[in-house]
PDB file of C-alpha atoms in Angstrom:
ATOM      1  CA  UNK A  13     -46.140 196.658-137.199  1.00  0.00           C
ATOM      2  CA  UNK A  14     -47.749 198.352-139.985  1.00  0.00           C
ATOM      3  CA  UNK A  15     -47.231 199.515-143.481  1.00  0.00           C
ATOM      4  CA  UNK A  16     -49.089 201.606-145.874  1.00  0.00           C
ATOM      5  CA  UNK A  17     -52.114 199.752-147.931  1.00  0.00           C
ATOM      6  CA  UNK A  18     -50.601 197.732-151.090  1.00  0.00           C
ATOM      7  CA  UNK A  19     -52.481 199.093-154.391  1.00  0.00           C
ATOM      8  CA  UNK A  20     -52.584 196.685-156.912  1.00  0.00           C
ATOM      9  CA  UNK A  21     -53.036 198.102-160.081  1.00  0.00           C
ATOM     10  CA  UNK A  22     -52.976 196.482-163.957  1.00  0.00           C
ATOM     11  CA  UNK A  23     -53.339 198.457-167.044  1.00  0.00           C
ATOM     12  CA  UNK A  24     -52.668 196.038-170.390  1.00  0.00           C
ATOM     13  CA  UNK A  25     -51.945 197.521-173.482  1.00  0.00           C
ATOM     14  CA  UNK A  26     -51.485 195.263-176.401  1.00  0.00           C
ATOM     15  CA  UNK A  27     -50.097 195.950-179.525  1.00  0.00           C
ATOM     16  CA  UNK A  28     -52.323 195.154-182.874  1.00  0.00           C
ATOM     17  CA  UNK A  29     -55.377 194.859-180.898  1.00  0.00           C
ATOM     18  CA  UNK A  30     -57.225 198.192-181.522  1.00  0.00           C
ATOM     19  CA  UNK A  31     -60.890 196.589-181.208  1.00  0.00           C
ATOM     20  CA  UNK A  32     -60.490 195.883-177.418  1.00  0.00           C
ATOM     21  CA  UNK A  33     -59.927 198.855-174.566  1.00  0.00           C
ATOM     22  CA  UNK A  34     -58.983 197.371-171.480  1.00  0.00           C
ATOM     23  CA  UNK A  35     -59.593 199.677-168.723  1.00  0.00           C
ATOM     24  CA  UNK A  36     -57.874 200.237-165.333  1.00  0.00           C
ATOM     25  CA  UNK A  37     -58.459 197.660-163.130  1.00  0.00           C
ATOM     26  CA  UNK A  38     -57.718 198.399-159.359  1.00  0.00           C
ATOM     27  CA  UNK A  39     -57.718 196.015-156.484  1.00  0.00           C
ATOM     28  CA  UNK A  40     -56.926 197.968-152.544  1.00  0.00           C
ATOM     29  CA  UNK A  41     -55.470 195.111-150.125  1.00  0.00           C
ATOM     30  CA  UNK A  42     -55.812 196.720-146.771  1.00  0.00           C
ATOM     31  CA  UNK A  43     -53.266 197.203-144.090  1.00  0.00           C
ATOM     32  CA  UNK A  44     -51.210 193.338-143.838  1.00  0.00           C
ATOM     33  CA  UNK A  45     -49.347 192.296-140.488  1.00  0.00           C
ATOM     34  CA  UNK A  46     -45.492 193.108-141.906  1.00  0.00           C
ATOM     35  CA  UNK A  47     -43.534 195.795-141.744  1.00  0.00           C
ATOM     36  CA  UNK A  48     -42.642 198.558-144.097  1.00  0.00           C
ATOM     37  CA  UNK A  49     -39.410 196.614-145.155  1.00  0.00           C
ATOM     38  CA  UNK A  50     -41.258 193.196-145.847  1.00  0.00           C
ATOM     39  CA  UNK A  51     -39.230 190.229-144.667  1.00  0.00           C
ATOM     40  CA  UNK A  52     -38.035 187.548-147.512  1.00  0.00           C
ATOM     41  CA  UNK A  53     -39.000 184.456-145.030  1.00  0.00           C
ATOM     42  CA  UNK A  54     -42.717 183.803-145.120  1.00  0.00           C
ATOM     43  CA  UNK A  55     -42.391 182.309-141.886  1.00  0.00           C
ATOM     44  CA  UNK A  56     -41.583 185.406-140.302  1.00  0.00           C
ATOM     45  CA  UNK A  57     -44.942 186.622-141.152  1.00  0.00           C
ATOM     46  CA  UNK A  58     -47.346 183.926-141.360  1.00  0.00           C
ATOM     47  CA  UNK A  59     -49.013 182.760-137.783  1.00  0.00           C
ATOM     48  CA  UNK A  60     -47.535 179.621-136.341  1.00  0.00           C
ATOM     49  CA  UNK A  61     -51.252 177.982-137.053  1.00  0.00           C
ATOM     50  CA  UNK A  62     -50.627 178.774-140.777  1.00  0.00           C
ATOM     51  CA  UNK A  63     -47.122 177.666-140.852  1.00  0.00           C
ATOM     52  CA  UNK A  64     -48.304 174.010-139.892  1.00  0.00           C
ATOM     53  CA  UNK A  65     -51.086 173.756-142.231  1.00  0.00           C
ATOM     54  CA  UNK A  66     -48.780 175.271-145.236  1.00  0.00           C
ATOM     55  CA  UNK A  67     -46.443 172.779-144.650  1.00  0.00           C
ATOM     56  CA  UNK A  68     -48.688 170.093-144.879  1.00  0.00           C
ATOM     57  CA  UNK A  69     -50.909 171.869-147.755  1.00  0.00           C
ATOM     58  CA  UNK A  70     -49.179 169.816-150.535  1.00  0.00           C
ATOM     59  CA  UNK A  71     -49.842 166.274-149.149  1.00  0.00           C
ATOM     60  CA  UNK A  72     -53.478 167.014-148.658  1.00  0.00           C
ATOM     61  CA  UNK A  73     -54.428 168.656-151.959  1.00  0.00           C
ATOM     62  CA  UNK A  74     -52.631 165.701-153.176  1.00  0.00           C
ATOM     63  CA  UNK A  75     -55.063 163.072-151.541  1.00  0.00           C
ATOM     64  CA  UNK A  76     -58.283 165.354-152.039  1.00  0.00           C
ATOM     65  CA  UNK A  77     -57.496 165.667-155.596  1.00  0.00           C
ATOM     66  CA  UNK A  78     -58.114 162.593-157.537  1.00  0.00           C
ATOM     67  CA  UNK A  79     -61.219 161.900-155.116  1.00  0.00           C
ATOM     68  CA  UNK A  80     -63.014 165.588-156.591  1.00  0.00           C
ATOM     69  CA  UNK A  81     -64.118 163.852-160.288  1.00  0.00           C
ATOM     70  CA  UNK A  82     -62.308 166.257-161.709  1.00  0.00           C
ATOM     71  CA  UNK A  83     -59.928 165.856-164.439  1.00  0.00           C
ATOM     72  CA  UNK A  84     -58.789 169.575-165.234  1.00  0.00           C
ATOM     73  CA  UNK A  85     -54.958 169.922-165.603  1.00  0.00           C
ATOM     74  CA  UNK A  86     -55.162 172.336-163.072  1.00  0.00           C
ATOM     75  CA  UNK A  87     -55.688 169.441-160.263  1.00  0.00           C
ATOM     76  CA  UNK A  88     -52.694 167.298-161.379  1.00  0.00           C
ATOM     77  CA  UNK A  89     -49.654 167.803-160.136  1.00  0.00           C
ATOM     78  CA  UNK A  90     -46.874 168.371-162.690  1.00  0.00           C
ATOM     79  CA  UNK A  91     -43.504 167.320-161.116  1.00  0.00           C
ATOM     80  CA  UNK A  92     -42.241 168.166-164.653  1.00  0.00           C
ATOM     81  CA  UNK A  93     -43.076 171.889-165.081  1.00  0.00           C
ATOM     82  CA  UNK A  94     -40.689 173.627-162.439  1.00  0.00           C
ATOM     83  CA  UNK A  95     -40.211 177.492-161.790  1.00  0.00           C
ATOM     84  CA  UNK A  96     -40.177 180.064-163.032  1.00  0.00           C
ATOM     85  CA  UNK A  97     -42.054 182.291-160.939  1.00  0.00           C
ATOM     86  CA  UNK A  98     -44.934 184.430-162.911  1.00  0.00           C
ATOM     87  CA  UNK A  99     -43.969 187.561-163.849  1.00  0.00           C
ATOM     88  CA  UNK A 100     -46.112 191.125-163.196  1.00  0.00           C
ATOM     89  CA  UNK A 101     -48.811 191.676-165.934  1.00  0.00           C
ATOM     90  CA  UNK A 102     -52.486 190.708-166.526  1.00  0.00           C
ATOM     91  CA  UNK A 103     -53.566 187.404-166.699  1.00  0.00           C
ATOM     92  CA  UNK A 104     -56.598 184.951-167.035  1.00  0.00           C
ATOM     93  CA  UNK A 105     -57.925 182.758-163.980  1.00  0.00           C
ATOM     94  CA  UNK A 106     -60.752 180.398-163.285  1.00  0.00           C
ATOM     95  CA  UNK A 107     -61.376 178.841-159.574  1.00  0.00           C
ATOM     96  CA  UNK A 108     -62.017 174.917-159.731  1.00  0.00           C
ATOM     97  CA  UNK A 109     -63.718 174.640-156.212  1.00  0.00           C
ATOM     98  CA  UNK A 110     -62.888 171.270-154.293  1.00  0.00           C
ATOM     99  CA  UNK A 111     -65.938 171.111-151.915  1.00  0.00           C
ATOM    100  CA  UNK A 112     -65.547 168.792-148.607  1.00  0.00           C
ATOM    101  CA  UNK A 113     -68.452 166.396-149.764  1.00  0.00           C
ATOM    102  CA  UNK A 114     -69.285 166.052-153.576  1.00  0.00           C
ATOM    103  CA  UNK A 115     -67.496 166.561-156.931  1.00  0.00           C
ATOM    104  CA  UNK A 116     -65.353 169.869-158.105  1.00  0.00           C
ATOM    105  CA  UNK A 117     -66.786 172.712-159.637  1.00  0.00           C
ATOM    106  CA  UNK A 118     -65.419 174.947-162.248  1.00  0.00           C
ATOM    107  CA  UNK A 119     -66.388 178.317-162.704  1.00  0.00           C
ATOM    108  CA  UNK A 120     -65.907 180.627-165.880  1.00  0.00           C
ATOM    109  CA  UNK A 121     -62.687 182.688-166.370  1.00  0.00           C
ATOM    110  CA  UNK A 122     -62.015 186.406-165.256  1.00  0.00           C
ATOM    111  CA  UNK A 123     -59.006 188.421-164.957  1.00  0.00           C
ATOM    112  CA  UNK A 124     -56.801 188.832-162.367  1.00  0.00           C
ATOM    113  CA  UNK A 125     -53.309 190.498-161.755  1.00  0.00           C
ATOM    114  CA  UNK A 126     -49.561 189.876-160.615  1.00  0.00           C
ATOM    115  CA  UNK A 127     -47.811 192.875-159.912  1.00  0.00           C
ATOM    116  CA  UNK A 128     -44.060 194.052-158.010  1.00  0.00           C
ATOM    117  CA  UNK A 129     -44.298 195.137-154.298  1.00  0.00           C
ATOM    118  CA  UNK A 130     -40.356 195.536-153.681  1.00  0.00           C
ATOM    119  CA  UNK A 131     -38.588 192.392-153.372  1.00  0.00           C
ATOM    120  CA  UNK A 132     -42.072 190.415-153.282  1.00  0.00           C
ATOM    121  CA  UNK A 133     -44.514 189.957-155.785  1.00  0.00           C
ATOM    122  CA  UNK A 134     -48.756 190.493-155.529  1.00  0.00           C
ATOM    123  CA  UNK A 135     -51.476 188.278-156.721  1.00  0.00           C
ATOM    124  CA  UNK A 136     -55.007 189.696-156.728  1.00  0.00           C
ATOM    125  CA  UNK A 137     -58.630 188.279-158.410  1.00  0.00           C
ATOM    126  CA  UNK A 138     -60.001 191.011-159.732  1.00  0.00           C
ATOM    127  CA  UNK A 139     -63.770 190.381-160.225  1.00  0.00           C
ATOM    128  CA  UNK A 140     -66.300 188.080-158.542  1.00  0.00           C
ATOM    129  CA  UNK A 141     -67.954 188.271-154.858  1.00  0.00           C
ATOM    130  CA  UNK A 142     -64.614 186.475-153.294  1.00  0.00           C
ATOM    131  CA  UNK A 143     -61.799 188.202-154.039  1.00  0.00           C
ATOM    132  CA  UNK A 144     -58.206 187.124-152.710  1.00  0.00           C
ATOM    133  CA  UNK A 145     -55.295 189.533-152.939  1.00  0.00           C
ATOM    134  CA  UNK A 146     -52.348 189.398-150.920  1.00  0.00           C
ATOM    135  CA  UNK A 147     -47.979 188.996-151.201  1.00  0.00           C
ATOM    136  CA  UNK A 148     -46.296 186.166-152.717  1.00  0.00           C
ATOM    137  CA  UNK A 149     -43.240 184.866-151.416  1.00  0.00           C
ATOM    138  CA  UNK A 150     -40.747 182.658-152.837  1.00  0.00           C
ATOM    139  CA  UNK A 151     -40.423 178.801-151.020  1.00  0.00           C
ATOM    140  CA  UNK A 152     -37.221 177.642-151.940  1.00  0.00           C
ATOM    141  CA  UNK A 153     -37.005 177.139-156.173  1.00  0.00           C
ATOM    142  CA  UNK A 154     -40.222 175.387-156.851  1.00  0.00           C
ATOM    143  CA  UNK A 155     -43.463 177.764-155.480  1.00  0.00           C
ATOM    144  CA  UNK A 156     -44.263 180.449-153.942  1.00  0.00           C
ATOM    145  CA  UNK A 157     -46.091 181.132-150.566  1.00  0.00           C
ATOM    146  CA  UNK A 158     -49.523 182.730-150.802  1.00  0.00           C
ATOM    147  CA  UNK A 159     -50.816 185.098-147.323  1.00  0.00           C
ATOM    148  CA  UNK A 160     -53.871 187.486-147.702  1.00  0.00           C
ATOM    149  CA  UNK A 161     -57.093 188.000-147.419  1.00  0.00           C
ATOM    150  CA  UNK A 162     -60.160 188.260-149.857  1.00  0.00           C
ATOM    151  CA  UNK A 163     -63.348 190.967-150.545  1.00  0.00           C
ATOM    152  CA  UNK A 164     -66.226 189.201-149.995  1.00  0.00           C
ATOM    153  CA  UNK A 165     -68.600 191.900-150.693  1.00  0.00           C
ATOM    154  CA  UNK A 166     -68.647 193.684-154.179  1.00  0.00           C
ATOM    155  CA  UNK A 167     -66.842 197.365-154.096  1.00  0.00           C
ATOM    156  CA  UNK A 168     -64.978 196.440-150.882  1.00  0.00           C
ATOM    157  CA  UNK A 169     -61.325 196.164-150.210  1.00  0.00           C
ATOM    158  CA  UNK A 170     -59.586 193.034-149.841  1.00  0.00           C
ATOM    159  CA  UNK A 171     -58.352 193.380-145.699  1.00  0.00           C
ATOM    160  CA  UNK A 172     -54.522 192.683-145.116  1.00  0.00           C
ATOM    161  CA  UNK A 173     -53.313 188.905-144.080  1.00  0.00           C
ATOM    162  CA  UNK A 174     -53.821 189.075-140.203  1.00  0.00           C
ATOM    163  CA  UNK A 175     -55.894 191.236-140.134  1.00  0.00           C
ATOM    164  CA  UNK A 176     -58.976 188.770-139.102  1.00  0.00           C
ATOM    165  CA  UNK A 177     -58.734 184.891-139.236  1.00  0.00           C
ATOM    166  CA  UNK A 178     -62.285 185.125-141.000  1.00  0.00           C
ATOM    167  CA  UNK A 179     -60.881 186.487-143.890  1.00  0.00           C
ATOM    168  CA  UNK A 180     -57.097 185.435-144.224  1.00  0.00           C
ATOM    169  CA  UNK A 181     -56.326 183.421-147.133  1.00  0.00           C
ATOM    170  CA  UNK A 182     -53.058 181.220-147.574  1.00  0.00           C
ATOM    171  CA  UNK A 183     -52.076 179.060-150.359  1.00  0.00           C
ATOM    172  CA  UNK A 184     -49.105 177.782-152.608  1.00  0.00           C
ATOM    173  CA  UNK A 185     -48.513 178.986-156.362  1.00  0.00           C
ATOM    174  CA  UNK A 186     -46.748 176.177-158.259  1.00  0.00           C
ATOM    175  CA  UNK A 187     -46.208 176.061-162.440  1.00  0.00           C
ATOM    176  CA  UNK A 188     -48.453 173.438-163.682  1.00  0.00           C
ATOM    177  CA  UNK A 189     -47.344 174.173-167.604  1.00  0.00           C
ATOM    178  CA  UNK A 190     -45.778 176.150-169.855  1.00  0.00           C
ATOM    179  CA  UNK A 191     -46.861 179.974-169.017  1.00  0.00           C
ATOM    180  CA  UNK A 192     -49.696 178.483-166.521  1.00  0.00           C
ATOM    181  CA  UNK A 193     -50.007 178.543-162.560  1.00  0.00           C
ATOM    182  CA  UNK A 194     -52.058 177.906-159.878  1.00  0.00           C
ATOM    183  CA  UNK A 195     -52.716 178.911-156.892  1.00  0.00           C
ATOM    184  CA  UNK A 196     -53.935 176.290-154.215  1.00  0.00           C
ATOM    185  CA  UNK A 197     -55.591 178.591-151.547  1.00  0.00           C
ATOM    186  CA  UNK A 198     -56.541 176.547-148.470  1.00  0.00           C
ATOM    187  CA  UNK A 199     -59.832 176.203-146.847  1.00  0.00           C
ATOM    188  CA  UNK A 200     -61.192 179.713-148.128  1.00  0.00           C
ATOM    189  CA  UNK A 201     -64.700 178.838-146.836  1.00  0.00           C
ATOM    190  CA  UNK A 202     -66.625 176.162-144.623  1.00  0.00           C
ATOM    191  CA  UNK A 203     -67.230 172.799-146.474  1.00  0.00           C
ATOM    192  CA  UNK A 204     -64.475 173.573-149.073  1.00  0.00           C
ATOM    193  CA  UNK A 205     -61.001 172.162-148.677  1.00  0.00           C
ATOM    194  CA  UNK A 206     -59.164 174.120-152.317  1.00  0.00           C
ATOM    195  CA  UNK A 207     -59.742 176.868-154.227  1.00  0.00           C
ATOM    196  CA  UNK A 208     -57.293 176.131-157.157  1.00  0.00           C
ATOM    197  CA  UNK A 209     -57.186 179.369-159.024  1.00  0.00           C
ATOM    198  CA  UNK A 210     -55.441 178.451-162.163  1.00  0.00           C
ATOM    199  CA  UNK A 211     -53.753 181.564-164.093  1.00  0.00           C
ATOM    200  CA  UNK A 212     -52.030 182.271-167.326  1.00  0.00           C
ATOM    201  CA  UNK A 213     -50.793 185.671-169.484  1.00  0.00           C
ATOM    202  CA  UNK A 214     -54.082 187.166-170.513  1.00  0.00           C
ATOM    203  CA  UNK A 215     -53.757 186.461-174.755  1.00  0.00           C
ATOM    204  CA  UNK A 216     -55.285 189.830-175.404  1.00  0.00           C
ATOM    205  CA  UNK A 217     -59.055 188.291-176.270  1.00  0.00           C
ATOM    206  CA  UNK A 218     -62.555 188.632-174.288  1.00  0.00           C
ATOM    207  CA  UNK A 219     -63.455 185.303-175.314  1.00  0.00           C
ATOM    208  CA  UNK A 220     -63.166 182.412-173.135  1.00  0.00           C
ATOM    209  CA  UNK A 221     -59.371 181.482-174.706  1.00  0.00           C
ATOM    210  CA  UNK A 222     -58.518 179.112-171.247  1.00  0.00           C
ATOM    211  CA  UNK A 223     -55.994 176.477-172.122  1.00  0.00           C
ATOM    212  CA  UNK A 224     -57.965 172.998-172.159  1.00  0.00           C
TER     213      UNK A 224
END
């Protein structure tokens, strides 16, 4: 199976704000494992290996949580705040990184992107050494699956899910708040269990405006 590489692309232009340019940001996902017609079932896509350790992704973030020392909002799961889904535009992220031995680290903000790919939506990180990009598909009302891969080397293009185990990524996106996500990506790395990349709507400022 094969379909044609998936260009993310985010351009924001914001009304009143004359001060700030924001340039075009581009992020190439390379060549994923589904067809040209994508299917709406996750399931159909993701390896059976993935399947199992999606399903069980939401008990064990929920265990490895509370034992990280970390207190963001971002690591708390909000029964309360259901879908709705993100919707395509530029947004704001920062990575809290749950590491297999030790406390939680939280890096600074950068931008990143949700755009439309047909029926599906994209997610891509747009800056940094690791870079995940890949589809997001919907999981019944309450999250949406995550399968792709991430740039580990600056300039480079993030490869396609399947296209080598080294570099897949897989996660779940679930609303934490009002207007904020996150994105739980599952072992990304040796001796880290989460990535959490927590996202809202960029607010149209360079400064470091993350929601406490």
């Amino acid at each position: 199976m094969r379909s044609a590489p998936l260009i993310v692309c985010a351009v924001l232009a914001l009304g009143g704000c004359a001060h700030r340019t924001m340039t075009r940001a581009t992020v190439a996902v390379g060549e994923p494992i589904v067809s040209d017609e994508p299917s709406d079932d996750w399931r159909h896509v993701a390896r059976s290996s993935d399947i199992a350790r999606l399903t069980t992704l939401p008990d064990r973030f929920a265990a490895a949580a509370p034992r990280s020392g970390a207190g963001q909002a971002a690591l708390k799961t909000n029964t309360t705040a259901r879908w709705p889904s993100p919707t395509p535009g530029v947004y704001r992220c920062r990575v809290h990184r749950l590491p297999a031995v030790g406390s939680a680290r939280t890096f600074p903000p950068f931008f990143c992107y949700v755009q439309s790919d047909g029926a599906l939506l994209t997610f891509a990180k747009g800056t940094g050494s690791d870079r995940p990009a890949g589809r997001l598909w919907a999981d019944g009302n309450d999250r949406r699956v995550f399968l792709g891969g991430a740039a580990r080397v600056a300039g480079a293009d993030a490869p396609g899910y399947g296209a080598d185990p080294a570099t897949d990524r897989i996660g779940l996106v679930d609303r934490i708040g009002d207007f904020r996500w996150r994105l739980i990506i599952d072992a990304p790395r040796p001796g880290t269990l989460f990535d959490v990349v927590e996202f809202w709507p960029d607010s149209g400022s360079l400064a470091t405006d993350a929601p406490r």
